[in-house]
Short mmCIF file of N, CA, C and O in Angstrom, two decimals:
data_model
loop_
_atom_site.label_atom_id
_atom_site.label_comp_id
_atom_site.label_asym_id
_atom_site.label_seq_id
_atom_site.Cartn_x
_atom_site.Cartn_y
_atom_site.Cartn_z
N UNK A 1 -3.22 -3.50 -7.23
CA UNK A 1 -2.01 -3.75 -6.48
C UNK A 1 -0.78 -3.59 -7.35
O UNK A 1 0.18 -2.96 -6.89
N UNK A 2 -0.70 -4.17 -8.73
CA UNK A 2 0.12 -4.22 -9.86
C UNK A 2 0.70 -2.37 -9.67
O UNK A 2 1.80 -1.95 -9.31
N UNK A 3 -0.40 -1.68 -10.01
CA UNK A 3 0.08 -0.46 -10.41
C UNK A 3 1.22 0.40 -9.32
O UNK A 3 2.44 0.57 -9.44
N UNK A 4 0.38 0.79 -8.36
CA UNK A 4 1.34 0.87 -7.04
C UNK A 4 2.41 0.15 -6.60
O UNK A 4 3.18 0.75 -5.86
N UNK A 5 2.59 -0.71 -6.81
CA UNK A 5 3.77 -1.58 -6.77
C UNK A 5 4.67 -1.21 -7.93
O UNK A 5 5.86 -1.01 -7.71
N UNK A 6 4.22 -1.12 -9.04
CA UNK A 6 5.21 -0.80 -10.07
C UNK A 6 5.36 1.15 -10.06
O UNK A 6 6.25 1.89 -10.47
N UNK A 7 4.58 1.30 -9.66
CA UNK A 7 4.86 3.24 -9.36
C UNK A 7 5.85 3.52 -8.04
O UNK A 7 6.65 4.45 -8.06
N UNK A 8 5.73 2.72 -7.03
CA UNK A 8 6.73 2.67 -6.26
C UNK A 8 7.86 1.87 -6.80
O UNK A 8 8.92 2.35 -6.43
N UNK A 9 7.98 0.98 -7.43
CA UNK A 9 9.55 0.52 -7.61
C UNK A 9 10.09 1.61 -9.13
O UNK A 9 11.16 1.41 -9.70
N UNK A 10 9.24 2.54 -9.49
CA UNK A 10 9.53 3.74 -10.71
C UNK A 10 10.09 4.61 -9.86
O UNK A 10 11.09 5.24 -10.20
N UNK A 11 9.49 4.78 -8.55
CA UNK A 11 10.14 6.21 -7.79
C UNK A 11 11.44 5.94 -7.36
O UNK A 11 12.45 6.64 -7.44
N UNK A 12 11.23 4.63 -6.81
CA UNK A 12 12.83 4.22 -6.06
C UNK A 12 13.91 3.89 -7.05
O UNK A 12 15.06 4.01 -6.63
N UNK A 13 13.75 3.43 -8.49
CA UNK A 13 14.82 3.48 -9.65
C UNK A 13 14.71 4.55 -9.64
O UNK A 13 15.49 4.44 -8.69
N UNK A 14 14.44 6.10 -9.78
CA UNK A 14 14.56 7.34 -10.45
C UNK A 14 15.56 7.69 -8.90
O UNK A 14 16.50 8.47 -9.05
N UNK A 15 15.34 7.17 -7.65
CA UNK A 15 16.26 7.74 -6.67
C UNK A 15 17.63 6.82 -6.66
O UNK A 15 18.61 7.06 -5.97
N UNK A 16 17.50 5.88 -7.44
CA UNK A 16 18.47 4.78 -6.78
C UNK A 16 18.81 4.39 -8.26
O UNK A 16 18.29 3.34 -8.65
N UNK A 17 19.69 5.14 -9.24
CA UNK A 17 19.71 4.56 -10.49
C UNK A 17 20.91 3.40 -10.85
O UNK A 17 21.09 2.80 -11.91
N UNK A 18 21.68 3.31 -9.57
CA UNK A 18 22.66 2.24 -9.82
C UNK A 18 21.81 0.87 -9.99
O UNK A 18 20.64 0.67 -9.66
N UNK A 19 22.67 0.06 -10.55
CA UNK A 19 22.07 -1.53 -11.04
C UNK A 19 22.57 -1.95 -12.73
O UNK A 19 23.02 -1.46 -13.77
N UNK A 20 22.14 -3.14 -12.15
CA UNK A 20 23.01 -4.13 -13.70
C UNK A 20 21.91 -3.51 -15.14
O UNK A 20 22.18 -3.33 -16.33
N UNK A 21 21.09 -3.39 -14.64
CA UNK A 21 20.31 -2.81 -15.91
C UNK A 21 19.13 -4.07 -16.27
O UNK A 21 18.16 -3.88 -17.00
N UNK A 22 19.46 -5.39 -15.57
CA UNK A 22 18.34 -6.44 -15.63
C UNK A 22 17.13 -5.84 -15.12
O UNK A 22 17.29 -5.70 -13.91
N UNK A 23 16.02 -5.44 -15.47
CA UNK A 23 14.91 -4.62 -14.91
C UNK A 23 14.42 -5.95 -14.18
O UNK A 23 14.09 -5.73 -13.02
N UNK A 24 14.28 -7.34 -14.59
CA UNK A 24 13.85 -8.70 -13.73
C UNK A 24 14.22 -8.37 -12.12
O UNK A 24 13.62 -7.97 -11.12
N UNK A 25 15.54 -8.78 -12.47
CA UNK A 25 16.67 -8.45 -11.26
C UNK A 25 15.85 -7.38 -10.61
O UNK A 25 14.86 -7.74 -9.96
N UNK A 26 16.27 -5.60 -10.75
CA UNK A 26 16.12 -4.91 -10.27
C UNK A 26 14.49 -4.71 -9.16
O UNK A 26 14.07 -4.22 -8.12
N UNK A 27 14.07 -5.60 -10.50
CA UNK A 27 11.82 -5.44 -9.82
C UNK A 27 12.12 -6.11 -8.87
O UNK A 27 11.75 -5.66 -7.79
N UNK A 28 13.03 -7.62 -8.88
CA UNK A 28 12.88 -8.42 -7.40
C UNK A 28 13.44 -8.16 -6.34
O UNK A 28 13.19 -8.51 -5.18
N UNK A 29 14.61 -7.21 -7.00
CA UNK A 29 15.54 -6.73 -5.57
C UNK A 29 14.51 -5.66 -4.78
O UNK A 29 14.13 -5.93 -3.64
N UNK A 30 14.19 -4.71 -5.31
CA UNK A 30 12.58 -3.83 -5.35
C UNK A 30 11.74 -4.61 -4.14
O UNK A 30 11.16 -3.96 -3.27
N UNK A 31 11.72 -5.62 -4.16
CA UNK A 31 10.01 -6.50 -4.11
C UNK A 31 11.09 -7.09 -2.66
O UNK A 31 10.32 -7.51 -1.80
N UNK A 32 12.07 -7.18 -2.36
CA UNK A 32 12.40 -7.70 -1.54
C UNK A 32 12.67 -6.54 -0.21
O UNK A 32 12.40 -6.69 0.98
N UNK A 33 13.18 -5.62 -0.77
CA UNK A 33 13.67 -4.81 -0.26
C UNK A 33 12.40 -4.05 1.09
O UNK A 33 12.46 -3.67 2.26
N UNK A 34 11.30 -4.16 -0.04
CA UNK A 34 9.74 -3.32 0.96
C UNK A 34 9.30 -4.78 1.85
O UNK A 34 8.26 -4.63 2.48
N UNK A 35 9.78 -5.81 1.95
CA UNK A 35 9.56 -7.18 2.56
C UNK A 35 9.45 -8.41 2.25
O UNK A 35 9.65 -9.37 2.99
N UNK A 36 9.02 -8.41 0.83
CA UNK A 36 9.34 -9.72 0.48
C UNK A 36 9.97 -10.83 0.19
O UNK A 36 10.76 -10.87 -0.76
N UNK A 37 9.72 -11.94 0.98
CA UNK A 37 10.70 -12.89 0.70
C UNK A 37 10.89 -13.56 -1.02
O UNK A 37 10.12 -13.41 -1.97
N UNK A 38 12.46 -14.49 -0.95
CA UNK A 38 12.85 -14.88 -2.13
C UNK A 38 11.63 -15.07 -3.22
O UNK A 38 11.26 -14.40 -4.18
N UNK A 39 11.12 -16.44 -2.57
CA UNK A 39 10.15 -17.04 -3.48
C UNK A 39 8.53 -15.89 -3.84
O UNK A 39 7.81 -15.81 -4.84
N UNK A 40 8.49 -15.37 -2.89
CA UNK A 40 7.45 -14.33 -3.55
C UNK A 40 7.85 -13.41 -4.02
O UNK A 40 7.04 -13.26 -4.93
N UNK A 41 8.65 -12.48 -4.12
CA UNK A 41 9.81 -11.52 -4.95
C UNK A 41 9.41 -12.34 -6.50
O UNK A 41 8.63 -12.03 -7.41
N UNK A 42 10.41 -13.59 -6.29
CA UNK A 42 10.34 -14.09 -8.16
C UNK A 42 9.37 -14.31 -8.56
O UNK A 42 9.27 -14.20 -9.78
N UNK A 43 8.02 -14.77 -7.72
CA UNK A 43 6.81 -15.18 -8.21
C UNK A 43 6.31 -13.47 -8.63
O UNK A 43 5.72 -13.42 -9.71
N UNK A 44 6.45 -12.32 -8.00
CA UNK A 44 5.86 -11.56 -8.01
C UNK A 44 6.49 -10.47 -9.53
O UNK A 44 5.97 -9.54 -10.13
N UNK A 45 7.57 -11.05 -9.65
CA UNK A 45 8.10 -10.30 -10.61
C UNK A 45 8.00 -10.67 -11.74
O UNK A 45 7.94 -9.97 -12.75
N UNK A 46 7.94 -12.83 -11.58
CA UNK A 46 7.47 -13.00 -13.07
C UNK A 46 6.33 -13.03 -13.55
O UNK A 46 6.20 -13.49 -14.68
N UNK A 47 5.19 -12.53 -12.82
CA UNK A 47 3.95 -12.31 -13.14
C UNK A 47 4.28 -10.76 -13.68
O UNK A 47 3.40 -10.37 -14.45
N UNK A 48 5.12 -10.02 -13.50
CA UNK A 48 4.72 -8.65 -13.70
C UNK A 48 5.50 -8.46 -15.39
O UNK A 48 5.11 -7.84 -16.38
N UNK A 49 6.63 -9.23 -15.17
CA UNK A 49 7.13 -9.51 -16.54
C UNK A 49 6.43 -10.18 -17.98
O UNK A 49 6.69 -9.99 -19.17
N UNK A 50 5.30 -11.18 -17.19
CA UNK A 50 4.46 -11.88 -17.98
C UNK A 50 3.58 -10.40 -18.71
O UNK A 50 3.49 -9.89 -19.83
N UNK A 51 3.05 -10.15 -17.40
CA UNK A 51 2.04 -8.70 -18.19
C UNK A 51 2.76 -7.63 -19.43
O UNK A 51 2.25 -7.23 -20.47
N UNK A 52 4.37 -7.32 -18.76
CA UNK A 52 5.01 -6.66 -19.90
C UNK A 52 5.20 -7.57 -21.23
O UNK A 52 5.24 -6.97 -22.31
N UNK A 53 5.28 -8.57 -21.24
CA UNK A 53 5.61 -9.33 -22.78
C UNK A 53 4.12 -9.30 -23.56
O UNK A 53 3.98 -9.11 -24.77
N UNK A 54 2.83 -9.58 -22.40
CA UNK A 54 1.65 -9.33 -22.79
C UNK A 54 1.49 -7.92 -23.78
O UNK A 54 0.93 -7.91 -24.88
N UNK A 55 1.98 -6.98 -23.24
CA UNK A 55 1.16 -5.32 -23.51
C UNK A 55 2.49 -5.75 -24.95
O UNK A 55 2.33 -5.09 -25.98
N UNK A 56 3.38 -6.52 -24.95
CA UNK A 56 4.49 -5.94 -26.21
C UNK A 56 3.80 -6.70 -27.30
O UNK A 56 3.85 -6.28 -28.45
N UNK A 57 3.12 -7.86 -26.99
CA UNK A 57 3.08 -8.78 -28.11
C UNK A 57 1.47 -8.26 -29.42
O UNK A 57 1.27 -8.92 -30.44
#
């Protein structure tokens, strides 16, 4: 689910490159935009952020 979700919010930044540059921000605005509400947006984004600090550390 992770991957597709993050390959679709890659296609829609490469069409839609305006934004503050917060990639947090941008994943939840992303996550809201295809339907999700507030609280699952942030839940869904800080799990995805967790995985990126994972793959850095």
């Amino acid at each position: 689910m992770y991957s597709d979700l993050v390959n679709q919010f890659l296609a829609y930044s490469r069409k839609h490159p305006e934004g503050d540059g917060d990639i947090y921000d941008r994943y939840k605005r992303f996550l809201m935009f295809i339907g999700f509400d507030d609280v699952d947006a942030s839940y869904e984004a800080a799990l995805w952020m967790d995985r990126v600090a994972d793959l850095m550390a």
